[in-house]
Amino acid sequence: MTPTRCDECGAEYPEPEDSCQARFDQLLALDHSRQEPWGSRHGLAFAALALQHPRRFPAASVAQSRALIERVVVAGEPLARVIAEFRAHPRPAAPLPSARAHGPTSFAVTIADLGSFAPDTYPAALERWARAALGAPSTGAV
């Protein structure tokens, strides 16, 4: 059987019914349970998905996702504070260059690499996914 490949992020799935959207739907169920470690990290997970699948989202959401990952994962700002600031003071994020807006055909880490979103590995896996979506080197820290 030939794996199914996502044409935006390059993730490969052995089962035809599996996809980035199906995986994100599973993750959303965990996020919406409001349990840790998933609930408090929803914004970062959405941002990683949006950067790797920019055709699915408005350009402003993709640009905001990039800004969120840069501030949280790269600069180390608290996710909750960044999200609260974005909500309180919405402003357009700088647009992505047109070539980057469409993304590469594959990333080093995709949502498929997060497996079952196990609580003991999820925070570090999410950080690797977000860095991959941004194109930043991974430090292994959350």
Short mmCIF file of N, CA, C and O in Angstrom, two decimals:
data_model
loop_
_atom_site.label_atom_id
_atom_site.label_comp_id
_atom_site.label_asym_id
_atom_site.label_seq_id
_atom_site.Cartn_x
_atom_site.Cartn_y
_atom_site.Cartn_z
N MET A 1 0.84 -1.18 0.00
CA MET A 1 0.00 0.00 0.00
C MET A 1 0.89 1.25 0.00
O MET A 1 1.82 1.36 0.77
N THR A 2 0.57 2.19 -0.86
CA THR A 2 1.31 3.44 -0.95
C THR A 2 0.79 4.40 0.11
O THR A 2 -0.41 4.61 0.23
N PRO A 3 1.71 5.01 0.88
CA PRO A 3 1.25 5.97 1.89
C PRO A 3 0.62 7.21 1.25
O PRO A 3 0.96 7.58 0.14
N THR A 4 -0.30 7.81 1.99
CA THR A 4 -0.89 9.07 1.58
C THR A 4 0.04 10.18 2.05
O THR A 4 0.51 10.16 3.18
N ARG A 5 0.31 11.15 1.18
CA ARG A 5 1.23 12.24 1.52
C ARG A 5 0.49 13.57 1.48
O ARG A 5 -0.22 13.86 0.53
N CYS A 6 0.67 14.37 2.53
CA CYS A 6 0.07 15.71 2.57
C CYS A 6 0.84 16.60 1.60
O CYS A 6 2.07 16.70 1.67
N ASP A 7 0.12 17.26 0.70
CA ASP A 7 0.80 18.10 -0.30
C ASP A 7 1.26 19.44 0.26
O ASP A 7 1.95 20.18 -0.43
N GLU A 8 0.91 19.76 1.51
CA GLU A 8 1.38 21.02 2.09
C GLU A 8 2.57 20.82 3.02
O GLU A 8 3.51 21.61 3.00
N CYS A 9 2.55 19.81 3.87
CA CYS A 9 3.63 19.66 4.85
C CYS A 9 4.53 18.46 4.58
O CYS A 9 5.60 18.36 5.16
N GLY A 10 4.08 17.54 3.73
CA GLY A 10 4.89 16.37 3.41
C GLY A 10 4.69 15.19 4.33
O GLY A 10 5.33 14.16 4.16
N ALA A 11 3.80 15.29 5.32
CA ALA A 11 3.54 14.16 6.22
C ALA A 11 3.05 12.96 5.41
O ALA A 11 2.30 13.13 4.44
N GLU A 12 3.49 11.79 5.83
CA GLU A 12 3.02 10.57 5.18
C GLU A 12 2.24 9.72 6.15
O GLU A 12 2.63 9.58 7.32
N TYR A 13 1.13 9.17 5.66
CA TYR A 13 0.23 8.36 6.47
C TYR A 13 0.02 7.01 5.79
O TYR A 13 -0.32 6.96 4.61
N PRO A 14 0.22 5.92 6.54
CA PRO A 14 0.06 4.60 5.94
C PRO A 14 -1.39 4.25 5.60
O PRO A 14 -1.65 3.49 4.68
N GLU A 15 -2.34 4.83 6.34
CA GLU A 15 -3.75 4.55 6.11
C GLU A 15 -4.40 5.71 5.35
O GLU A 15 -4.20 6.87 5.70
N PRO A 16 -5.18 5.42 4.32
CA PRO A 16 -5.77 6.50 3.52
C PRO A 16 -6.71 7.41 4.30
O PRO A 16 -6.88 8.57 3.96
N GLU A 17 -7.33 6.90 5.37
CA GLU A 17 -8.25 7.75 6.14
C GLU A 17 -7.52 8.65 7.14
O GLU A 17 -8.12 9.54 7.74
N ASP A 18 -6.23 8.45 7.30
CA ASP A 18 -5.44 9.30 8.20
C ASP A 18 -4.96 10.51 7.42
O ASP A 18 -4.72 10.44 6.21
N SER A 19 -4.85 11.64 8.10
CA SER A 19 -4.42 12.87 7.45
C SER A 19 -4.02 13.87 8.52
O SER A 19 -4.26 13.66 9.71
N CYS A 20 -3.46 14.98 8.09
CA CYS A 20 -3.12 16.04 9.04
C CYS A 20 -4.38 16.56 9.72
O CYS A 20 -4.38 16.81 10.93
N GLN A 21 -5.46 16.70 8.97
CA GLN A 21 -6.71 17.19 9.56
C GLN A 21 -7.26 16.18 10.56
O GLN A 21 -7.71 16.56 11.64
N ALA A 22 -7.21 14.89 10.24
CA ALA A 22 -7.70 13.87 11.18
C ALA A 22 -6.86 13.89 12.46
O ALA A 22 -7.41 13.79 13.57
N ARG A 23 -5.55 14.05 12.31
CA ARG A 23 -4.69 14.13 13.50
C ARG A 23 -4.99 15.38 14.31
O ARG A 23 -5.03 15.35 15.54
N PHE A 24 -5.20 16.50 13.63
CA PHE A 24 -5.50 17.73 14.35
C PHE A 24 -6.85 17.63 15.06
O PHE A 24 -7.01 18.14 16.16
N ASP A 25 -7.81 16.97 14.44
CA ASP A 25 -9.10 16.76 15.10
C ASP A 25 -8.92 15.96 16.40
O ASP A 25 -9.55 16.26 17.41
N GLN A 26 -8.05 14.94 16.38
CA GLN A 26 -7.75 14.17 17.60
C GLN A 26 -7.11 15.08 18.65
O GLN A 26 -7.46 15.02 19.83
N LEU A 27 -6.19 15.91 18.21
CA LEU A 27 -5.52 16.82 19.13
C LEU A 27 -6.51 17.86 19.68
O LEU A 27 -6.46 18.20 20.87
N LEU A 28 -7.42 18.34 18.86
CA LEU A 28 -8.42 19.30 19.34
C LEU A 28 -9.27 18.70 20.45
O LEU A 28 -9.62 19.39 21.42
N ALA A 29 -9.62 17.43 20.32
CA ALA A 29 -10.40 16.78 21.39
C ALA A 29 -9.63 16.80 22.70
O ALA A 29 -10.20 17.07 23.77
N LEU A 30 -8.33 16.56 22.64
CA LEU A 30 -7.49 16.64 23.85
C LEU A 30 -7.39 18.08 24.35
O LEU A 30 -7.51 18.35 25.55
N ASP A 31 -7.17 19.02 23.43
CA ASP A 31 -7.09 20.44 23.79
C ASP A 31 -8.36 20.89 24.52
O ASP A 31 -8.30 21.56 25.54
N HIS A 32 -9.49 20.52 23.97
CA HIS A 32 -10.78 20.98 24.52
C HIS A 32 -11.17 20.26 25.80
O HIS A 32 -12.10 20.69 26.48
N SER A 33 -10.43 19.22 26.16
CA SER A 33 -10.67 18.57 27.45
C SER A 33 -10.18 19.46 28.59
O SER A 33 -10.50 19.22 29.74
N ARG A 34 -9.36 20.46 28.23
CA ARG A 34 -8.78 21.40 29.19
C ARG A 34 -7.87 20.70 30.21
O ARG A 34 -7.64 21.21 31.29
N GLN A 35 -7.40 19.54 29.85
CA GLN A 35 -6.45 18.83 30.70
C GLN A 35 -5.04 19.12 30.21
O GLN A 35 -4.82 19.46 29.06
N GLU A 36 -4.11 18.97 31.12
CA GLU A 36 -2.71 19.17 30.76
C GLU A 36 -2.10 17.84 30.33
O GLU A 36 -2.52 16.80 30.79
N PRO A 37 -1.19 17.92 29.38
CA PRO A 37 -0.47 19.09 28.91
C PRO A 37 -1.06 19.72 27.64
O PRO A 37 -0.45 20.61 27.06
N TRP A 38 -2.24 19.29 27.21
CA TRP A 38 -2.77 19.72 25.92
C TRP A 38 -3.48 21.07 25.95
O TRP A 38 -3.22 21.93 25.11
N GLY A 39 -4.41 21.25 26.88
CA GLY A 39 -5.30 22.40 26.87
C GLY A 39 -4.60 23.75 26.80
O GLY A 39 -4.98 24.61 26.02
N SER A 40 -3.57 23.93 27.60
CA SER A 40 -2.90 25.22 27.65
C SER A 40 -2.01 25.48 26.44
O SER A 40 -1.54 26.59 26.25
N ARG A 41 -1.80 24.48 25.62
CA ARG A 41 -0.90 24.61 24.48
C ARG A 41 -1.62 24.67 23.13
O ARG A 41 -1.00 24.60 22.08
N HIS A 42 -2.94 24.80 23.17
CA HIS A 42 -3.71 24.78 21.92
C HIS A 42 -3.24 25.85 20.93
O HIS A 42 -3.11 25.58 19.74
N GLY A 43 -2.98 27.05 21.41
CA GLY A 43 -2.57 28.13 20.51
C GLY A 43 -1.30 27.81 19.76
O GLY A 43 -1.16 28.12 18.57
N LEU A 44 -0.37 27.16 20.43
CA LEU A 44 0.89 26.79 19.79
C LEU A 44 0.68 25.68 18.76
O LEU A 44 1.25 25.70 17.67
N ALA A 45 -0.18 24.72 19.11
CA ALA A 45 -0.48 23.64 18.16
C ALA A 45 -1.17 24.18 16.92
O ALA A 45 -0.82 23.81 15.79
N PHE A 46 -2.12 25.08 17.11
CA PHE A 46 -2.79 25.69 15.95
C PHE A 46 -1.79 26.44 15.09
O PHE A 46 -1.81 26.34 13.86
N ALA A 47 -0.90 27.19 15.74
CA ALA A 47 0.09 27.97 14.99
C ALA A 47 0.97 27.07 14.13
O ALA A 47 1.26 27.39 12.97
N ALA A 48 1.42 25.95 14.69
CA ALA A 48 2.27 25.03 13.92
C ALA A 48 1.50 24.46 12.72
O ALA A 48 2.02 24.40 11.61
N LEU A 49 0.25 24.08 12.95
CA LEU A 49 -0.57 23.55 11.86
C LEU A 49 -0.77 24.61 10.78
O LEU A 49 -0.63 24.32 9.59
N ALA A 50 -1.09 25.83 11.19
CA ALA A 50 -1.34 26.90 10.21
C ALA A 50 -0.11 27.21 9.38
O ALA A 50 -0.21 27.43 8.16
N LEU A 51 1.07 27.22 10.00
CA LEU A 51 2.29 27.51 9.22
C LEU A 51 2.60 26.39 8.24
O LEU A 51 3.14 26.65 7.16
N GLN A 52 2.28 25.16 8.61
CA GLN A 52 2.57 24.06 7.69
C GLN A 52 1.45 23.82 6.68
O GLN A 52 1.65 23.07 5.73
N HIS A 53 0.29 24.43 6.88
CA HIS A 53 -0.85 24.27 5.97
C HIS A 53 -1.46 25.63 5.65
O HIS A 53 -2.64 25.88 5.89
N PRO A 54 -0.68 26.54 5.09
CA PRO A 54 -1.13 27.92 4.92
C PRO A 54 -2.30 28.10 3.96
O PRO A 54 -3.02 29.09 4.06
N ARG A 55 -2.54 27.16 3.07
CA ARG A 55 -3.67 27.31 2.14
C ARG A 55 -5.01 27.12 2.84
O ARG A 55 -6.03 27.52 2.30
N ARG A 56 -5.00 26.53 4.02
CA ARG A 56 -6.25 26.26 4.74
C ARG A 56 -6.73 27.45 5.57
O ARG A 56 -7.85 27.43 6.07
N PHE A 57 -5.88 28.45 5.75
CA PHE A 57 -6.19 29.53 6.68
C PHE A 57 -5.99 30.89 6.02
O PHE A 57 -5.19 31.02 5.10
N PRO A 58 -6.70 31.91 6.53
CA PRO A 58 -6.47 33.26 6.00
C PRO A 58 -5.01 33.68 6.22
O PRO A 58 -4.38 33.27 7.20
N ALA A 59 -4.50 34.49 5.33
CA ALA A 59 -3.10 34.94 5.41
C ALA A 59 -2.80 35.60 6.75
O ALA A 59 -1.71 35.42 7.31
N ALA A 60 -3.75 36.34 7.30
CA ALA A 60 -3.53 37.00 8.59
C ALA A 60 -3.33 35.97 9.71
O ALA A 60 -2.51 36.18 10.60
N SER A 61 -4.05 34.86 9.67
CA SER A 61 -3.89 33.81 10.68
C SER A 61 -2.53 33.15 10.56
O SER A 61 -1.90 32.83 11.57
N VAL A 62 -2.08 32.96 9.35
CA VAL A 62 -0.76 32.34 9.14
C VAL A 62 0.33 33.28 9.64
O VAL A 62 1.26 32.85 10.34
N ALA A 63 0.22 34.55 9.31
CA ALA A 63 1.22 35.52 9.77
C ALA A 63 1.20 35.63 11.30
O ALA A 63 2.26 35.68 11.94
N GLN A 64 0.03 35.64 11.89
CA GLN A 64 -0.09 35.70 13.36
C GLN A 64 0.51 34.43 13.97
O GLN A 64 1.14 34.49 15.03
N SER A 65 0.33 33.31 13.33
CA SER A 65 0.89 32.04 13.82
C SER A 65 2.41 32.10 13.85
O SER A 65 3.05 31.65 14.80
N ARG A 66 2.97 32.66 12.81
CA ARG A 66 4.44 32.81 12.78
C ARG A 66 4.91 33.70 13.92
O ARG A 66 5.86 33.38 14.62
N ALA A 67 4.23 34.82 14.12
CA ALA A 67 4.60 35.73 15.20
C ALA A 67 4.49 35.04 16.56
O ALA A 67 5.36 35.20 17.42
N LEU A 68 3.44 34.25 16.75
CA LEU A 68 3.26 33.54 18.01
C LEU A 68 4.39 32.57 18.26
O LEU A 68 4.99 32.54 19.34
N ILE A 69 4.75 31.77 17.27
CA ILE A 69 5.83 30.80 17.44
C ILE A 69 7.16 31.51 17.68
O ILE A 69 7.95 31.08 18.53
N GLU A 70 7.41 32.58 16.96
CA GLU A 70 8.66 33.32 17.18
C GLU A 70 8.76 33.82 18.62
O GLU A 70 9.81 33.72 19.26
N ARG A 71 7.67 34.36 19.12
CA ARG A 71 7.70 34.91 20.47
C ARG A 71 7.74 33.84 21.55
O ARG A 71 8.43 34.00 22.56
N VAL A 72 7.01 32.75 21.36
CA VAL A 72 6.91 31.73 22.41
C VAL A 72 8.06 30.74 22.35
O VAL A 72 8.74 30.50 23.35
N VAL A 73 8.31 30.17 21.20
CA VAL A 73 9.31 29.11 21.09
C VAL A 73 10.72 29.67 20.96
O VAL A 73 11.64 29.17 21.58
N VAL A 74 10.88 30.71 20.17
CA VAL A 74 12.22 31.25 19.94
C VAL A 74 12.62 32.23 21.06
O VAL A 74 13.69 32.10 21.65
N ALA A 75 11.73 33.19 21.36
CA ALA A 75 12.07 34.21 22.37
C ALA A 75 11.78 33.75 23.80
O ALA A 75 12.23 34.38 24.74
N GLY A 76 10.99 32.69 23.96
CA GLY A 76 10.73 32.16 25.30
C GLY A 76 9.67 32.89 26.10
O GLY A 76 9.59 32.73 27.32
N GLU A 77 8.82 33.67 25.44
CA GLU A 77 7.75 34.35 26.16
C GLU A 77 6.66 33.34 26.53
O GLU A 77 6.43 32.37 25.81
N PRO A 78 5.96 33.56 27.64
CA PRO A 78 4.88 32.64 28.04
C PRO A 78 3.73 32.65 27.02
O PRO A 78 3.25 33.72 26.63
N LEU A 79 3.31 31.47 26.61
CA LEU A 79 2.25 31.34 25.60
C LEU A 79 0.99 32.08 26.03
O LEU A 79 0.41 32.82 25.24
N ALA A 80 0.55 31.89 27.26
CA ALA A 80 -0.70 32.53 27.72
C ALA A 80 -0.61 34.05 27.62
O ALA A 80 -1.58 34.70 27.24
N ARG A 81 0.53 34.61 27.96
CA ARG A 81 0.69 36.07 27.89
C ARG A 81 0.64 36.56 26.44
O ARG A 81 0.00 37.57 26.13
N VAL A 82 1.30 35.85 25.54
CA VAL A 82 1.31 36.25 24.13
C VAL A 82 -0.10 36.18 23.55
O VAL A 82 -0.55 37.11 22.88
N ILE A 83 -0.81 35.10 23.84
CA ILE A 83 -2.18 34.97 23.33
C ILE A 83 -3.07 36.06 23.91
O ILE A 83 -3.86 36.67 23.19
N ALA A 84 -2.95 36.33 25.20
CA ALA A 84 -3.75 37.40 25.82
C ALA A 84 -3.45 38.75 25.17
O ALA A 84 -4.37 39.55 24.92
N GLU A 85 -2.19 39.00 24.88
CA GLU A 85 -1.82 40.26 24.21
C GLU A 85 -2.41 40.34 22.81
O GLU A 85 -2.93 41.38 22.41
N PHE A 86 -2.33 39.23 22.06
CA PHE A 86 -2.90 39.22 20.71
C PHE A 86 -4.40 39.50 20.76
O PHE A 86 -4.94 40.20 19.90
N ARG A 87 -5.09 38.93 21.74
CA ARG A 87 -6.54 39.14 21.85
C ARG A 87 -6.88 40.56 22.29
O ARG A 87 -7.84 41.15 21.80
N ALA A 88 -6.12 41.09 23.23
CA ALA A 88 -6.39 42.43 23.76
C ALA A 88 -6.03 43.53 22.78
O ALA A 88 -6.68 44.58 22.75
N HIS A 89 -4.99 43.31 22.01
CA HIS A 89 -4.50 44.33 21.08
C HIS A 89 -4.28 43.72 19.70
O HIS A 89 -3.15 43.59 19.25
N PRO A 90 -5.37 43.34 19.03
CA PRO A 90 -5.20 42.73 17.71
C PRO A 90 -4.57 43.73 16.74
O PRO A 90 -4.94 44.89 16.69
N ARG A 91 -3.57 43.25 16.05
CA ARG A 91 -2.94 44.07 15.02
C ARG A 91 -2.42 43.11 13.96
O ARG A 91 -2.06 41.97 14.25
N PRO A 92 -2.39 43.58 12.75
CA PRO A 92 -1.93 42.68 11.69
C PRO A 92 -0.46 42.32 11.86
O PRO A 92 0.37 43.16 12.21
N ALA A 93 -0.17 41.07 11.68
CA ALA A 93 1.22 40.61 11.70
C ALA A 93 1.83 40.90 10.33
O ALA A 93 1.12 41.02 9.33
N ALA A 94 3.14 41.02 10.30
CA ALA A 94 3.83 41.26 9.03
C ALA A 94 3.52 40.10 8.09
O ALA A 94 3.58 38.94 8.49
N PRO A 95 3.19 40.40 6.84
CA PRO A 95 2.88 39.31 5.91
C PRO A 95 4.12 38.46 5.64
O PRO A 95 5.25 38.94 5.70
N LEU A 96 3.87 37.20 5.39
CA LEU A 96 4.96 36.28 5.05
C LEU A 96 5.38 36.52 3.61
O LEU A 96 4.56 36.87 2.77
N PRO A 97 6.65 36.31 3.30
CA PRO A 97 7.06 36.38 1.89
C PRO A 97 6.24 35.38 1.09
O PRO A 97 5.90 34.31 1.59
N SER A 98 5.95 35.70 -0.13
CA SER A 98 5.05 34.85 -0.92
C SER A 98 5.55 33.42 -1.06
O SER A 98 4.77 32.50 -1.00
N ALA A 99 6.84 33.21 -1.22
CA ALA A 99 7.34 31.84 -1.35
C ALA A 99 7.12 31.07 -0.05
O ALA A 99 6.75 29.90 -0.06
N ARG A 100 7.31 31.70 1.10
CA ARG A 100 7.14 31.04 2.39
C ARG A 100 5.66 30.83 2.70
O ARG A 100 5.30 29.90 3.38
N ALA A 101 4.81 31.71 2.19
CA ALA A 101 3.38 31.59 2.46
C ALA A 101 2.84 30.27 1.94
O ALA A 101 1.88 29.74 2.47
N HIS A 102 3.47 29.72 0.92
CA HIS A 102 3.00 28.45 0.39
C HIS A 102 3.74 27.28 1.01
O HIS A 102 3.33 26.14 0.87
N GLY A 103 4.83 27.54 1.71
CA GLY A 103 5.55 26.52 2.45
C GLY A 103 6.27 25.53 1.56
O GLY A 103 5.98 25.40 0.38
N PRO A 104 7.23 24.85 2.14
CA PRO A 104 7.90 23.80 1.40
C PRO A 104 6.99 22.59 1.27
O PRO A 104 5.94 22.54 1.90
N THR A 105 7.41 21.63 0.49
CA THR A 105 6.59 20.44 0.33
C THR A 105 6.81 19.44 1.46
O THR A 105 6.06 18.50 1.58
N SER A 106 7.83 19.65 2.28
CA SER A 106 8.00 18.78 3.44
C SER A 106 8.76 19.52 4.54
O SER A 106 9.58 20.39 4.27
N PHE A 107 8.43 19.16 5.76
CA PHE A 107 9.06 19.72 6.95
C PHE A 107 9.75 18.59 7.70
O PHE A 107 9.33 17.43 7.60
N ALA A 108 10.75 18.93 8.50
CA ALA A 108 11.46 17.92 9.29
C ALA A 108 10.56 17.25 10.31
O ALA A 108 10.73 16.07 10.62
N VAL A 109 9.59 18.00 10.85
CA VAL A 109 8.64 17.47 11.83
C VAL A 109 7.25 17.96 11.43
O VAL A 109 7.07 19.14 11.14
N THR A 110 6.30 17.04 11.41
CA THR A 110 4.91 17.39 11.11
C THR A 110 4.02 16.84 12.22
O THR A 110 4.49 16.14 13.12
N ILE A 111 2.74 17.12 12.13
CA ILE A 111 1.81 16.60 13.12
C ILE A 111 1.83 15.07 13.15
O ILE A 111 1.60 14.46 14.19
N ALA A 112 2.15 14.45 12.03
CA ALA A 112 2.23 12.99 12.00
C ALA A 112 3.31 12.46 12.93
O ALA A 112 3.19 11.36 13.47
N ASP A 113 4.36 13.25 13.14
CA ASP A 113 5.47 12.82 14.00
C ASP A 113 5.15 12.90 15.48
O ASP A 113 5.93 12.42 16.31
N LEU A 114 4.02 13.51 15.84
CA LEU A 114 3.65 13.61 17.24
C LEU A 114 2.98 12.34 17.77
O LEU A 114 2.71 12.23 18.95
N GLY A 115 2.73 11.39 16.89
CA GLY A 115 2.16 10.11 17.32
C GLY A 115 0.80 10.26 17.98
O GLY A 115 -0.08 10.93 17.45
N SER A 116 0.68 9.67 19.16
CA SER A 116 -0.62 9.65 19.86
C SER A 116 -0.79 10.82 20.82
O SER A 116 -1.74 10.82 21.60
N PHE A 117 0.11 11.78 20.80
CA PHE A 117 0.05 12.95 21.68
C PHE A 117 0.14 12.54 23.15
O PHE A 117 -0.55 13.09 24.01
N ALA A 118 0.99 11.57 23.43
CA ALA A 118 1.16 11.06 24.80
C ALA A 118 1.54 12.19 25.74
O ALA A 118 2.39 13.03 25.40
N PRO A 119 0.94 12.25 26.93
CA PRO A 119 1.18 13.38 27.83
C PRO A 119 2.63 13.56 28.25
O PRO A 119 3.09 14.70 28.44
N ASP A 120 3.38 12.49 28.37
CA ASP A 120 4.76 12.63 28.82
C ASP A 120 5.70 13.13 27.74
O ASP A 120 6.75 13.70 28.03
N THR A 121 5.35 12.98 26.48
CA THR A 121 6.21 13.43 25.39
C THR A 121 5.64 14.61 24.60
O THR A 121 6.35 15.23 23.82
N TYR A 122 4.37 14.92 24.80
CA TYR A 122 3.71 15.95 24.01
C TYR A 122 4.37 17.33 24.08
O TYR A 122 4.60 17.94 23.04
N PRO A 123 4.68 17.86 25.26
CA PRO A 123 5.27 19.21 25.28
C PRO A 123 6.54 19.34 24.44
O PRO A 123 6.68 20.28 23.66
N ALA A 124 7.46 18.39 24.56
CA ALA A 124 8.70 18.46 23.79
C ALA A 124 8.42 18.22 22.30
O ALA A 124 9.02 18.88 21.44
N ALA A 125 7.51 17.32 21.99
CA ALA A 125 7.18 17.05 20.59
C ALA A 125 6.52 18.27 19.95
O ALA A 125 6.81 18.61 18.79
N LEU A 126 5.65 18.94 20.69
CA LEU A 126 5.01 20.15 20.18
C LEU A 126 6.04 21.23 19.91
O LEU A 126 5.99 21.92 18.88
N GLU A 127 7.00 21.38 20.81
CA GLU A 127 8.05 22.38 20.61
C GLU A 127 8.87 22.07 19.36
O GLU A 127 9.15 22.96 18.55
N ARG A 128 9.20 20.81 19.12
CA ARG A 128 9.93 20.43 17.90
C ARG A 128 9.09 20.71 16.65
O ARG A 128 9.61 21.18 15.64
N TRP A 129 7.80 20.41 16.73
CA TRP A 129 6.91 20.66 15.60
C TRP A 129 6.82 22.16 15.30
O TRP A 129 6.93 22.58 14.15
N ALA A 130 6.66 22.96 16.34
CA ALA A 130 6.57 24.41 16.14
C ALA A 130 7.85 24.97 15.54
O ALA A 130 7.83 25.80 14.63
N ARG A 131 9.00 24.51 16.04
CA ARG A 131 10.29 24.97 15.48
C ARG A 131 10.42 24.55 14.02
O ARG A 131 10.91 25.32 13.20
N ALA A 132 10.02 23.33 13.71
CA ALA A 132 10.08 22.87 12.32
C ALA A 132 9.18 23.72 11.43
O ALA A 132 9.54 24.06 10.30
N ALA A 133 7.99 24.05 11.93
CA ALA A 133 7.05 24.87 11.15
C ALA A 133 7.65 26.25 10.87
O ALA A 133 7.47 26.81 9.81
N LEU A 134 8.39 26.76 11.84
CA LEU A 134 9.01 28.06 11.71
C LEU A 134 10.30 28.00 10.90
O LEU A 134 10.74 28.97 10.32
N GLY A 135 10.92 26.84 10.91
CA GLY A 135 12.20 26.69 10.26
C GLY A 135 13.35 26.98 11.19
O GLY A 135 14.49 27.13 10.76
N ALA A 136 13.08 27.04 12.52
CA ALA A 136 14.12 27.30 13.52
C ALA A 136 14.73 25.98 13.99
O ALA A 136 14.06 24.95 13.98
N PRO A 137 15.99 26.00 14.39
CA PRO A 137 16.61 24.77 14.90
C PRO A 137 15.99 24.36 16.23
O PRO A 137 15.57 25.20 17.01
N SER A 138 15.89 23.07 16.47
CA SER A 138 15.29 22.56 17.70
C SER A 138 16.29 22.54 18.82
O SER A 138 17.45 22.15 18.64
N THR A 139 15.85 22.95 20.01
CA THR A 139 16.70 22.91 21.20
C THR A 139 16.32 21.75 22.09
O THR A 139 17.05 21.39 23.00
N GLY A 140 15.14 21.19 21.89
CA GLY A 140 14.65 20.13 22.75
C GLY A 140 14.03 20.64 24.03
O GLY A 140 13.56 19.89 24.85
N ALA A 141 13.99 21.95 24.22
CA ALA A 141 13.39 22.53 25.44
C ALA A 141 11.99 23.02 25.13
O ALA A 141 11.67 23.36 24.01
N VAL A 142 11.15 23.04 26.16
CA VAL A 142 9.78 23.53 25.98
C VAL A 142 9.66 24.89 26.61
O VAL A 142 10.16 25.15 27.65
#
